[in-house]
Amino acid sequence: MSGAREPEAFDRELAALAAQDRWRLWMQRLEAVLFASASPVPAATLARVVGQGVSLELLLSDLAADLEGRSFEVVRVADGWMLRSRALHAPVIRAAGDIEGQRLELSSFDMAVLAAIAYHQPVSRDELKAIFGRAISRDLLGRLQARALIATGPRSPRRGAPHTYVTTNGFLAAFDLQSLNDLPDPAELGELGGSV
Amino acid sequence: MFPADHTAHAAELLAVPPGWLAGHRGQTLEERAFFSGAALCQLQLALTGEIVPQAVWRDRLALQAAEACMVLDGRAERVSDLRDTLHLCRAGDLPGPAGEVALAWQKATARPLSRKPLQAALAQIARPEIVDCLDAGRAGPPLTRAATVLEMALTADPRSPAAALILADAALARALGWRHLLPLLALGLGAGELHRDGEALRLACHRAVSTAALIALRLAADLTRRAGVLQAVAPKLRARGAAAAVEQFLRRDAVAPGALTSLRSDRAARRFCDRLLALGAARELTGRDSFRLYGL
């Protein structure tokens, strides 16, 4: 199939192991998969590396308990999971400075546009222009897209079929939201200047 | 297939419930349960007969259910917006929050009811383990089961009323032994009723099902009449691939000419749709001059 390498076969069920060892190995496998991925891993993908029908929820909550007291934690993002350093260590990580290329590096106007997209999605460039009273550059939208915070949504049924923009699961991960319903109520955002 | 006039007559009969059923909802649990049971029984006739075009009926009900979820969520999208979203999302585009809900309803109603497809349908709008809430509704009368599942799912994930309603309607369909899920609670429950519990929620569910069953029956009758007209003109459609195209109209809420690939070209597809309009066998659903969508 399109030259993709067949993944090596591995023993999912681990039937030969004692129940307790089996459980531990499954937890380690989940940890390894999460560790190796920079973005949230969908639950369906995780389910493929543990035994058929085993409760992912239980395994992950055991893993979370295991990571108690460590510098990172397992968190849920949208329909997936990821390992993330604990917020407590944020200043240290920033001071270490070795995270170039991972920082979002967004200006406050970038953030305002991102917020407008989050609240009004799917929203086209024209509609963003109406919200901000000035044209939003393709550069800016490209920057948000390159950081996987937004993606193209359905097209508008208008001349030229312009794309709309929507937020991604990466957006949820970056802002520690489980779903869009966790966005603050726009009515309560008055004190932020009402720019969204 | 029945002749068109016969079909239309049967559909009319279906959609007109006995006078004592229409407009009565009752007050007490006993009264409401009586009326909801009667409404479901009437609805069962539409489900089991071969008269009603089942697939397009469910597809359109799914879109209406998605609209009801938008209202619950305080979003502005209505049926026409959701329909546009589903048809204007190309490969690689994300559907956005409203589109996700519409897709979830569409997937949940399209395939015969079972756990795996249901879980897949819900994947983008709620946590995957939400589907376990279905197990809560294994005992008791159908609407009690549905109400229990609704309550469980809303407790497990209060931020996704759409997922909870899909599961509650799935529990109801399963309790009634239906092959497919029909959105009833989603169409009938108001925002204020969703967060009730115990008997108050059961009361609301009975009323919701009575209301929604009659809405669904009216739609079934309308679609049956329209499908009858389409099938009557079908033999006149001589374009190559016309039969497969007609099939699309009987399956889907709306069809974009570009999706009628059996006709082999965009131009042929457009001409086919224009011909259906001229024959009165389909409608243009958007009212636009471009990006038009056609359906029964």
Tab-separated table of C-alpha atoms in Angstrom:
chain	number	residue	atom	x	y	z
A	1	MET	CA	0.000	0.000	0.000
A	2	SER	CA	1.669	3.184	-1.319
A	3	GLY	CA	5.078	1.984	-0.139
A	4	ALA	CA	4.246	2.402	3.563
A	5	ARG	CA	6.125	-0.111	5.669
A	6	GLU	CA	4.014	-2.748	7.345
A	7	PRO	CA	4.234	-2.222	11.099
A	8	GLU	CA	5.945	-5.120	12.844
A	9	ALA	CA	3.589	-7.544	14.481
A	10	PHE	CA	3.518	-7.522	18.289
A	11	ASP	CA	1.647	-9.464	20.927
A	12	ARG	CA	-1.331	-7.352	21.931
A	13	GLU	CA	-3.075	-9.722	24.253
A	14	LEU	CA	-0.011	-10.843	26.268
A	15	ALA	CA	-1.947	-13.932	27.290
A	16	ALA	CA	1.256	-15.616	28.552
A	17	LEU	CA	1.786	-13.044	31.294
A	18	ALA	CA	0.236	-12.958	34.750
A	19	ALA	CA	-2.650	-10.487	34.924
A	20	GLN	CA	-0.664	-7.965	36.922
A	21	ASP	CA	2.382	-8.004	34.616
A	22	ARG	CA	0.146	-7.807	31.607
A	23	TRP	CA	-1.527	-4.688	32.997
A	24	ARG	CA	1.853	-3.059	33.726
A	25	LEU	CA	3.136	-3.760	30.226
A	26	TRP	CA	-0.009	-2.301	28.684
A	27	MET	CA	0.461	0.839	30.789
A	28	GLN	CA	4.075	1.081	29.642
A	29	ARG	CA	3.059	0.662	26.038
A	30	LEU	CA	0.578	3.515	26.338
A	31	GLU	CA	3.224	5.652	28.006
A	32	ALA	CA	5.709	4.857	25.232
A	33	VAL	CA	3.251	5.764	22.478
A	34	LEU	CA	2.294	9.018	24.200
A	35	PHE	CA	5.952	9.842	24.906
A	36	ALA	CA	6.867	9.346	21.267
A	37	SER	CA	4.144	11.657	19.967
A	38	ALA	CA	4.286	15.449	19.988
A	39	SER	CA	0.541	15.804	19.440
A	40	PRO	CA	-2.474	14.231	21.176
A	41	VAL	CA	-2.950	10.549	20.260
A	42	PRO	CA	-6.590	9.592	19.514
A	43	ALA	CA	-8.131	7.104	21.939
A	44	ALA	CA	-8.869	4.765	19.013
A	45	THR	CA	-5.147	4.619	18.204
A	46	LEU	CA	-4.225	3.892	21.816
A	47	ALA	CA	-6.812	1.129	21.943
A	48	ARG	CA	-4.882	-0.695	19.211
A	49	VAL	CA	-1.775	-1.241	21.363
A	50	VAL	CA	-3.529	-2.837	24.337
A	51	GLY	CA	-5.675	-5.957	24.587
A	52	GLN	CA	-8.981	-6.103	22.727
A	53	GLY	CA	-11.787	-4.535	24.769
A	54	VAL	CA	-9.533	-3.539	27.683
A	55	SER	CA	-10.625	-0.326	29.385
A	56	LEU	CA	-8.339	2.429	28.156
A	57	GLU	CA	-9.825	4.697	30.765
A	58	LEU	CA	-8.664	2.444	33.611
A	59	LEU	CA	-5.197	1.939	32.155
A	60	LEU	CA	-4.728	5.662	31.671
A	61	SER	CA	-5.971	6.525	35.134
A	62	ASP	CA	-3.479	4.001	36.551
A	63	LEU	CA	-0.784	5.595	34.409
A	64	ALA	CA	-1.791	9.037	35.695
A	65	ALA	CA	-1.519	7.743	39.265
A	66	ASP	CA	1.898	6.299	38.422
A	67	LEU	CA	3.081	9.694	37.192
A	68	GLU	CA	2.053	11.360	40.438
A	69	GLY	CA	5.042	13.345	41.660
A	70	ARG	CA	6.771	13.347	38.257
A	71	SER	CA	7.440	16.476	36.214
A	72	PHE	CA	4.911	15.571	33.560
A	73	GLU	CA	1.363	14.288	33.429
A	74	VAL	CA	-1.031	12.502	31.097
A	75	VAL	CA	-3.853	14.768	29.934
A	76	ARG	CA	-6.905	14.371	27.777
A	77	VAL	CA	-7.311	16.598	24.730
A	78	ALA	CA	-10.479	16.350	22.615
A	79	ASP	CA	-10.737	12.661	21.638
A	80	GLY	CA	-7.143	11.855	22.536
A	81	TRP	CA	-4.399	11.906	25.152
A	82	MET	CA	-0.915	13.380	25.475
A	83	LEU	CA	2.002	13.638	27.900
A	84	ARG	CA	2.707	17.187	28.976
A	85	SER	CA	5.133	18.803	31.403
A	86	ARG	CA	3.298	20.138	34.428
A	87	ALA	CA	2.327	23.828	34.319
A	88	LEU	CA	4.219	24.307	37.587
A	89	HIS	CA	7.502	23.939	35.691
A	90	ALA	CA	6.619	26.382	32.934
A	91	PRO	CA	8.935	29.197	34.159
A	92	VAL	CA	11.871	26.791	34.419
A	93	ILE	CA	11.288	25.398	30.946
A	94	ARG	CA	10.999	28.899	29.525
A	95	ALA	CA	14.211	29.969	31.316
A	96	ALA	CA	16.069	26.974	29.907
A	97	GLY	CA	15.190	28.473	26.536
A	98	ASP	CA	15.585	25.262	24.602
A	99	ILE	CA	12.132	25.337	23.142
A	100	GLU	CA	12.650	27.462	20.039
A	101	GLY	CA	10.375	26.269	17.299
A	102	GLN	CA	7.896	24.903	19.799
A	103	ARG	CA	6.738	28.234	21.149
A	104	LEU	CA	3.653	29.566	19.504
A	105	GLU	CA	5.217	33.040	19.140
A	106	LEU	CA	1.962	34.766	18.487
A	107	SER	CA	1.439	38.509	18.685
A	108	SER	CA	-1.511	39.843	20.616
A	109	PHE	CA	-3.271	40.543	17.313
A	110	ASP	CA	-2.625	36.943	16.191
A	111	MET	CA	-4.236	35.833	19.433
A	112	ALA	CA	-7.226	38.119	18.877
A	113	VAL	CA	-7.753	36.648	15.412
A	114	LEU	CA	-7.374	33.120	16.797
A	115	ALA	CA	-9.971	33.895	19.463
A	116	ALA	CA	-12.343	35.325	16.858
A	117	ILE	CA	-11.973	32.147	14.809
A	118	ALA	CA	-12.575	29.995	17.890
A	119	TYR	CA	-15.808	31.796	18.736
A	120	HIS	CA	-17.163	32.371	15.227
A	121	GLN	CA	-16.024	29.225	13.409
A	122	PRO	CA	-16.438	28.337	10.673
A	123	VAL	CA	-15.512	31.865	9.615
A	124	SER	CA	-14.162	33.202	6.314
A	125	ARG	CA	-11.526	35.867	5.784
A	126	ASP	CA	-14.222	38.327	4.730
A	127	GLU	CA	-16.163	37.709	7.909
A	128	LEU	CA	-12.990	38.222	9.958
A	129	LYS	CA	-12.515	41.510	8.142
A	130	ALA	CA	-16.028	42.540	9.178
A	131	ILE	CA	-15.235	41.638	12.809
A	132	PHE	CA	-11.930	43.533	12.999
A	133	GLY	CA	-12.694	46.342	10.571
A	134	ARG	CA	-9.523	45.570	8.625
A	135	ALA	CA	-8.333	42.862	6.302
A	136	ILE	CA	-6.661	39.893	7.974
A	137	SER	CA	-3.511	39.014	6.065
A	138	ARG	CA	-3.064	35.595	4.542
A	139	ASP	CA	0.309	35.582	6.283
A	140	LEU	CA	-1.282	35.738	9.682
A	141	LEU	CA	-3.746	32.951	8.870
A	142	GLY	CA	-0.873	30.957	7.362
A	143	ARG	CA	1.076	31.385	10.586
A	144	LEU	CA	-1.819	30.018	12.663
A	145	GLN	CA	-2.225	27.183	10.185
A	146	ALA	CA	1.494	26.337	10.239
A	147	ARG	CA	1.269	25.979	14.019
A	148	ALA	CA	-1.706	23.628	13.514
A	149	LEU	CA	-3.970	25.887	15.579
A	150	ILE	CA	-6.447	26.360	12.744
A	151	ALA	CA	-7.372	24.430	9.624
A	152	THR	CA	-9.577	25.059	6.631
A	153	GLY	CA	-13.261	24.353	7.153
A	154	PRO	CA	-16.150	23.990	4.723
A	155	ARG	CA	-16.230	26.528	1.877
A	156	SER	CA	-18.711	29.373	1.848
A	157	PRO	CA	-21.389	29.000	-0.824
A	158	ARG	CA	-20.415	32.310	-2.431
A	159	ARG	CA	-18.560	33.439	-5.518
A	160	GLY	CA	-15.075	31.975	-5.519
A	161	ALA	CA	-16.106	29.496	-2.780
A	162	PRO	CA	-13.822	31.062	-0.148
A	163	HIS	CA	-12.523	28.751	2.543
A	164	THR	CA	-13.641	29.169	6.109
A	165	TYR	CA	-11.321	28.598	9.051
A	166	VAL	CA	-11.915	26.393	12.088
A	167	THR	CA	-9.794	25.528	15.123
A	168	THR	CA	-8.050	22.159	15.491
A	169	ASN	CA	-7.400	19.677	18.272
A	170	GLY	CA	-3.936	21.264	18.435
A	171	PHE	CA	-5.653	24.507	19.425
A	172	LEU	CA	-7.438	22.708	22.262
A	173	ALA	CA	-4.128	21.165	23.396
A	174	ALA	CA	-2.265	24.484	23.285
A	175	PHE	CA	-4.840	26.216	25.447
A	176	ASP	CA	-5.577	23.288	27.754
A	177	LEU	CA	-9.200	22.863	26.678
A	178	GLN	CA	-10.962	19.530	26.439
A	179	SER	CA	-13.554	20.837	24.035
A	180	LEU	CA	-14.726	24.117	22.542
A	181	ASN	CA	-17.408	24.249	25.210
A	182	ASP	CA	-14.613	25.045	27.677
A	183	LEU	CA	-14.030	28.403	25.999
A	184	PRO	CA	-15.048	31.178	28.387
A	185	ASP	CA	-18.540	32.501	27.796
A	186	PRO	CA	-18.134	35.425	25.361
A	187	ALA	CA	-20.559	37.457	27.482
A	188	GLU	CA	-18.084	37.230	30.376
A	189	LEU	CA	-15.193	38.425	28.268
A	190	GLY	CA	-16.235	42.083	28.476
A	191	GLU	CA	-13.276	42.993	30.642
A	192	LEU	CA	-10.895	41.740	27.949
A	193	GLY	CA	-11.827	44.676	25.778
A	194	GLY	CA	-14.685	43.019	23.881
A	195	SER	CA	-12.403	42.461	20.927
A	196	VAL	CA	-13.833	39.062	20.175
B	1	MET	CA	-43.577	-0.472	-5.864
B	2	PHE	CA	-47.068	0.913	-5.421
B	3	PRO	CA	-48.560	3.238	-8.005
B	4	ALA	CA	-47.978	6.887	-7.095
B	5	ASP	CA	-51.569	7.787	-6.176
B	6	HIS	CA	-51.968	4.696	-4.031
B	7	THR	CA	-48.680	5.464	-2.249
B	8	ALA	CA	-49.707	9.059	-1.652
B	9	HIS	CA	-52.991	7.947	-0.167
B	10	ALA	CA	-51.318	5.473	2.168
B	11	ALA	CA	-48.885	8.171	3.247
B	12	GLU	CA	-51.722	10.595	3.985
B	13	LEU	CA	-53.369	7.985	6.184
B	14	LEU	CA	-50.094	7.503	8.061
B	15	ALA	CA	-49.587	11.167	8.716
B	16	VAL	CA	-53.076	11.804	10.027
B	17	PRO	CA	-53.247	10.285	13.469
B	18	PRO	CA	-56.616	9.658	15.114
B	19	GLY	CA	-58.144	12.865	16.436
B	20	TRP	CA	-57.766	11.769	20.042
B	21	LEU	CA	-54.003	11.478	19.580
B	22	ALA	CA	-53.247	14.756	17.808
B	23	GLY	CA	-52.916	17.706	20.105
B	24	HIS	CA	-53.192	15.751	23.363
B	25	ARG	CA	-50.182	15.277	25.589
B	26	GLY	CA	-51.703	14.670	29.036
B	27	GLN	CA	-50.482	15.880	32.390
B	28	THR	CA	-49.773	12.901	34.620
B	29	LEU	CA	-47.149	10.287	33.840
B	30	GLU	CA	-49.894	7.760	33.107
B	31	GLU	CA	-51.647	10.023	30.597
B	32	ARG	CA	-48.435	11.047	28.914
B	33	ALA	CA	-47.198	7.466	28.692
B	34	PHE	CA	-50.479	6.495	27.040
B	35	PHE	CA	-50.159	9.191	24.357
B	36	SER	CA	-46.458	8.601	23.712
B	37	GLY	CA	-47.093	4.867	23.367
B	38	ALA	CA	-49.866	5.508	20.878
B	39	ALA	CA	-47.681	7.936	18.909
B	40	LEU	CA	-44.823	5.417	18.766
B	41	CYS	CA	-47.229	2.755	17.551
B	42	GLN	CA	-48.377	5.037	14.736
B	43	LEU	CA	-44.734	5.722	13.930
B	44	GLN	CA	-43.970	2.016	13.815
B	45	LEU	CA	-46.367	1.700	10.869
B	46	ALA	CA	-44.211	4.148	8.907
B	47	LEU	CA	-41.076	2.223	9.854
B	48	THR	CA	-42.271	-1.205	8.865
B	49	GLY	CA	-44.194	-0.392	5.691
B	50	GLU	CA	-42.307	-0.339	2.414
B	51	ILE	CA	-44.091	2.821	1.411
B	52	VAL	CA	-41.956	5.409	3.166
B	53	PRO	CA	-38.490	6.075	1.640
B	54	GLN	CA	-36.660	5.214	4.853
B	55	ALA	CA	-33.120	6.384	4.091
B	56	VAL	CA	-33.961	9.907	2.942
B	57	TRP	CA	-36.474	10.208	5.780
B	58	ARG	CA	-33.834	9.405	8.391
B	59	ASP	CA	-31.254	11.610	6.683
B	60	ARG	CA	-33.555	14.628	6.808
B	61	LEU	CA	-34.645	13.904	10.374
B	62	ALA	CA	-30.958	13.710	11.307
B	63	LEU	CA	-30.432	17.209	9.953
B	64	GLN	CA	-33.429	18.500	11.899
B	65	ALA	CA	-32.086	16.850	15.037
B	66	ALA	CA	-28.726	18.549	14.458
B	67	GLU	CA	-30.557	21.858	14.177
B	68	ALA	CA	-32.316	21.165	17.484
B	69	CYS	CA	-28.876	20.569	19.036
B	70	MET	CA	-27.676	23.931	17.663
B	71	VAL	CA	-30.602	25.594	19.430
B	72	LEU	CA	-29.705	23.792	22.670
B	73	ASP	CA	-26.093	24.926	22.279
B	74	GLY	CA	-27.107	28.509	21.552
B	75	ARG	CA	-25.609	28.342	18.064
B	76	ALA	CA	-27.090	30.144	15.078
B	77	GLU	CA	-26.805	27.379	12.427
B	78	ARG	CA	-30.093	26.109	11.018
B	79	VAL	CA	-30.920	23.205	8.685
B	80	SER	CA	-29.876	25.079	5.533
B	81	ASP	CA	-26.502	26.095	7.051
B	82	LEU	CA	-25.833	22.556	8.253
B	83	ARG	CA	-26.732	21.159	4.847
B	84	ASP	CA	-24.287	23.600	3.217
B	85	THR	CA	-21.579	22.629	5.681
B	86	LEU	CA	-21.957	18.932	4.907
B	87	HIS	CA	-21.858	19.504	1.163
B	88	LEU	CA	-19.113	22.134	1.015
B	89	CYS	CA	-16.561	20.319	3.147
B	90	ARG	CA	-13.939	18.818	0.852
B	91	ALA	CA	-11.314	16.220	1.648
B	92	GLY	CA	-8.840	17.685	4.144
B	93	ASP	CA	-11.251	20.330	5.485
B	94	LEU	CA	-12.495	20.117	9.058
B	95	PRO	CA	-16.272	20.417	9.410
B	96	GLY	CA	-16.181	22.757	12.414
B	97	PRO	CA	-18.272	22.384	15.580
B	98	ALA	CA	-21.701	22.613	13.927
B	99	GLY	CA	-20.639	20.337	11.093
B	100	GLU	CA	-19.355	17.744	13.603
B	101	VAL	CA	-22.783	17.552	15.235
B	102	ALA	CA	-24.550	17.265	11.867
B	103	LEU	CA	-22.120	14.531	10.793
B	104	ALA	CA	-22.629	12.680	14.070
B	105	TRP	CA	-26.398	12.592	13.566
B	106	GLN	CA	-26.021	11.632	9.934
B	107	LYS	CA	-23.690	8.731	10.748
B	108	ALA	CA	-25.742	7.586	13.730
B	109	THR	CA	-28.929	7.320	11.674
B	110	ALA	CA	-27.444	6.004	8.435
B	111	ARG	CA	-26.331	2.557	9.553
B	112	PRO	CA	-28.259	-0.156	11.375
B	113	LEU	CA	-28.061	0.380	15.093
B	114	SER	CA	-25.073	-1.180	16.817
B	115	ARG	CA	-22.382	-0.162	19.234
B	116	LYS	CA	-19.313	0.229	17.004
B	117	PRO	CA	-20.782	2.529	14.352
B	118	LEU	CA	-22.461	4.516	17.112
B	119	GLN	CA	-19.132	4.992	18.865
B	120	ALA	CA	-17.565	6.058	15.572
B	121	ALA	CA	-20.397	8.527	14.990
B	122	LEU	CA	-19.846	10.105	18.410
B	123	ALA	CA	-16.038	10.173	18.276
B	124	GLN	CA	-15.711	13.831	17.305
B	125	ILE	CA	-18.320	15.270	19.658
B	126	ALA	CA	-17.774	13.421	22.933
B	127	ARG	CA	-15.431	11.108	24.806
B	128	PRO	CA	-15.397	7.634	23.294
B	129	GLU	CA	-16.418	5.912	26.536
B	130	ILE	CA	-19.678	7.892	26.527
B	131	VAL	CA	-21.126	4.998	24.539
B	132	ASP	CA	-20.975	2.889	27.737
B	133	CYS	CA	-23.937	4.918	29.004
B	134	LEU	CA	-26.086	2.772	26.702
B	135	ASP	CA	-25.617	-0.110	29.122
B	136	ALA	CA	-27.542	1.841	31.746
B	137	GLY	CA	-30.700	1.491	29.718
B	138	ARG	CA	-31.113	-2.260	29.717
B	139	ALA	CA	-34.207	-2.664	31.852
B	140	GLY	CA	-37.656	-1.144	32.137
B	141	PRO	CA	-40.126	0.299	29.651
B	142	PRO	CA	-38.594	1.917	26.532
B	143	LEU	CA	-38.914	5.552	27.544
B	144	THR	CA	-37.599	4.894	31.039
B	145	ARG	CA	-34.526	3.328	29.463
B	146	ALA	CA	-34.056	6.278	27.133
B	147	ALA	CA	-34.441	8.767	29.988
B	148	THR	CA	-31.933	6.833	32.105
B	149	VAL	CA	-29.372	6.840	29.296
B	150	LEU	CA	-29.952	10.547	28.692
B	151	GLU	CA	-29.385	11.353	32.347
B	152	MET	CA	-26.271	9.153	32.543
B	153	ALA	CA	-24.728	10.618	29.393
B	154	LEU	CA	-25.384	14.204	30.435
B	155	THR	CA	-23.777	13.509	33.799
B	156	ALA	CA	-20.767	11.858	32.129
B	157	ASP	CA	-20.289	14.690	29.623
B	158	PRO	CA	-22.492	17.692	30.337
B	159	ARG	CA	-20.866	19.615	27.501
B	160	SER	CA	-22.205	17.447	24.743
B	161	PRO	CA	-26.012	17.385	24.777
B	162	ALA	CA	-25.894	16.176	21.150
B	163	ALA	CA	-24.040	12.992	22.138
B	164	ALA	CA	-26.440	12.398	25.037
B	165	LEU	CA	-29.463	12.799	22.770
B	166	ILE	CA	-28.019	10.463	20.133
B	167	LEU	CA	-27.465	7.826	22.819
B	168	ALA	CA	-30.927	8.343	24.336
B	169	ASP	CA	-32.583	7.975	20.934
B	170	ALA	CA	-30.416	4.911	20.293
B	171	ALA	CA	-31.577	3.405	23.607
B	172	LEU	CA	-35.196	4.100	22.673
B	173	ALA	CA	-34.826	2.538	19.212
B	174	ARG	CA	-33.123	-0.498	20.720
B	175	ALA	CA	-35.785	-0.928	23.378
B	176	LEU	CA	-38.434	-0.837	20.649
B	177	GLY	CA	-36.532	-3.352	18.522
B	178	TRP	CA	-36.048	-0.880	15.671
B	179	ARG	CA	-33.296	-1.532	13.162
B	180	HIS	CA	-32.292	2.126	12.928
B	181	LEU	CA	-32.135	5.078	15.252
B	182	LEU	CA	-34.778	7.758	14.719
B	183	PRO	CA	-34.157	11.158	16.319
B	184	LEU	CA	-37.215	11.699	18.515
B	185	LEU	CA	-36.063	12.953	21.899
B	186	ALA	CA	-33.690	15.295	20.069
B	187	LEU	CA	-36.589	16.807	18.135
B	188	GLY	CA	-38.939	17.037	21.083
B	189	LEU	CA	-36.950	18.003	24.176
B	190	GLY	CA	-36.463	21.671	25.013
B	191	ALA	CA	-33.367	23.166	26.599
B	192	GLY	CA	-35.090	23.553	29.961
B	193	GLU	CA	-36.170	19.906	30.039
B	194	LEU	CA	-32.781	18.400	29.293
B	195	HIS	CA	-31.412	18.792	32.787
B	196	ARG	CA	-34.380	17.425	34.685
B	197	ASP	CA	-34.020	14.082	36.382
B	198	GLY	CA	-36.081	11.138	37.586
B	199	GLU	CA	-39.812	11.378	37.010
B	200	ALA	CA	-39.695	14.958	35.725
B	201	LEU	CA	-37.336	13.860	32.958
B	202	ARG	CA	-39.499	10.846	32.109
B	203	LEU	CA	-42.531	13.142	31.860
B	204	ALA	CA	-40.612	15.428	29.519
B	205	CYS	CA	-39.455	12.460	27.415
B	206	HIS	CA	-43.016	11.188	26.971
B	207	ARG	CA	-44.189	14.596	25.823
B	208	ALA	CA	-41.151	14.982	23.563
B	209	VAL	CA	-41.764	11.632	21.867
B	210	SER	CA	-45.457	12.402	21.297
B	211	THR	CA	-44.573	15.698	19.641
B	212	ALA	CA	-41.620	14.372	17.657
B	213	ALA	CA	-43.449	11.282	16.390
B	214	LEU	CA	-46.080	13.481	14.780
B	215	ILE	CA	-43.410	15.724	13.233
B	216	ALA	CA	-41.635	12.637	11.872
B	217	LEU	CA	-44.882	11.235	10.488
B	218	ARG	CA	-45.729	14.455	8.670
B	219	LEU	CA	-42.266	14.445	7.129
B	220	ALA	CA	-42.658	10.750	6.207
B	221	ALA	CA	-45.932	11.486	4.423
B	222	ASP	CA	-44.438	14.453	2.565
B	223	LEU	CA	-41.355	12.513	1.461
B	224	THR	CA	-43.464	9.512	0.453
B	225	ARG	CA	-45.559	11.699	-1.811
B	226	ARG	CA	-42.441	13.284	-3.345
B	227	ALA	CA	-40.689	9.933	-3.754
B	228	GLY	CA	-43.828	8.627	-5.487
B	229	VAL	CA	-43.635	11.460	-8.030
B	230	LEU	CA	-39.923	10.826	-8.588
B	231	GLN	CA	-40.467	7.120	-9.133
B	232	ALA	CA	-43.330	7.809	-11.498
B	233	VAL	CA	-41.127	9.968	-13.740
B	234	ALA	CA	-38.042	7.755	-13.374
B	235	PRO	CA	-38.794	5.684	-16.517
B	236	LYS	CA	-38.768	8.929	-18.543
B	237	LEU	CA	-35.204	9.733	-17.470
B	238	ARG	CA	-33.149	8.175	-20.205
B	239	ALA	CA	-29.728	9.590	-19.373
B	240	ARG	CA	-27.117	6.929	-18.824
B	241	GLY	CA	-26.749	6.338	-15.077
B	242	ALA	CA	-30.152	7.890	-14.337
B	243	ALA	CA	-31.313	4.966	-12.185
B	244	ALA	CA	-28.332	5.306	-9.842
B	245	ALA	CA	-28.895	9.069	-9.658
B	246	VAL	CA	-32.571	8.581	-8.738
B	247	GLU	CA	-31.380	6.179	-6.053
B	248	GLN	CA	-29.275	9.010	-4.555
B	249	PHE	CA	-32.360	11.202	-4.281
B	250	LEU	CA	-34.163	8.416	-2.415
B	251	ARG	CA	-31.287	8.002	0.009
B	252	ARG	CA	-30.027	11.478	0.813
B	253	ASP	CA	-31.480	14.665	2.208
B	254	ALA	CA	-29.750	16.676	-0.492
B	255	VAL	CA	-27.631	15.983	-3.542
B	256	ALA	CA	-25.057	18.241	-5.163
B	257	PRO	CA	-24.943	17.700	-8.939
B	258	GLY	CA	-21.204	17.074	-8.619
B	259	ALA	CA	-21.948	14.041	-6.460
B	260	LEU	CA	-24.067	12.379	-9.156
B	261	THR	CA	-21.068	10.611	-10.634
B	262	SER	CA	-23.162	7.907	-12.302
B	263	LEU	CA	-24.134	10.552	-14.888
B	264	ARG	CA	-20.478	10.824	-15.896
B	265	SER	CA	-20.125	14.589	-16.195
B	266	ASP	CA	-20.989	17.723	-14.278
B	267	ARG	CA	-22.875	19.005	-17.263
B	268	ALA	CA	-24.983	15.862	-17.535
B	269	ALA	CA	-25.623	15.965	-13.779
B	270	ARG	CA	-26.801	19.585	-13.963
B	271	ARG	CA	-29.087	18.800	-16.864
B	272	PHE	CA	-30.469	15.823	-14.967
B	273	CYS	CA	-31.248	17.998	-11.923
B	274	ASP	CA	-32.842	20.684	-14.117
B	275	ARG	CA	-34.983	18.026	-15.738
B	276	LEU	CA	-36.135	16.751	-12.339
B	277	LEU	CA	-37.082	20.324	-11.392
B	278	ALA	CA	-39.002	20.768	-14.644
B	279	LEU	CA	-40.869	17.508	-14.025
B	280	GLY	CA	-41.658	18.576	-10.453
B	281	ALA	CA	-39.869	15.462	-9.173
B	282	ALA	CA	-37.274	17.273	-7.017
B	283	ARG	CA	-36.726	20.670	-5.450
B	284	GLU	CA	-33.769	23.011	-5.333
B	285	LEU	CA	-33.173	23.386	-1.606
B	286	THR	CA	-30.900	26.422	-1.260
B	287	GLY	CA	-32.651	29.140	-3.278
B	288	ARG	CA	-29.218	30.161	-4.621
B	289	ASP	CA	-28.033	30.461	-8.198
B	290	SER	CA	-24.752	28.726	-7.481
B	291	PHE	CA	-23.694	25.878	-5.197
B	292	ARG	CA	-27.194	24.526	-5.634
B	293	LEU	CA	-28.405	21.433	-3.801
B	294	TYR	CA	-31.301	19.279	-4.888
B	295	GLY	CA	-33.529	16.897	-3.001
B	296	LEU	CA	-37.035	15.560	-2.484
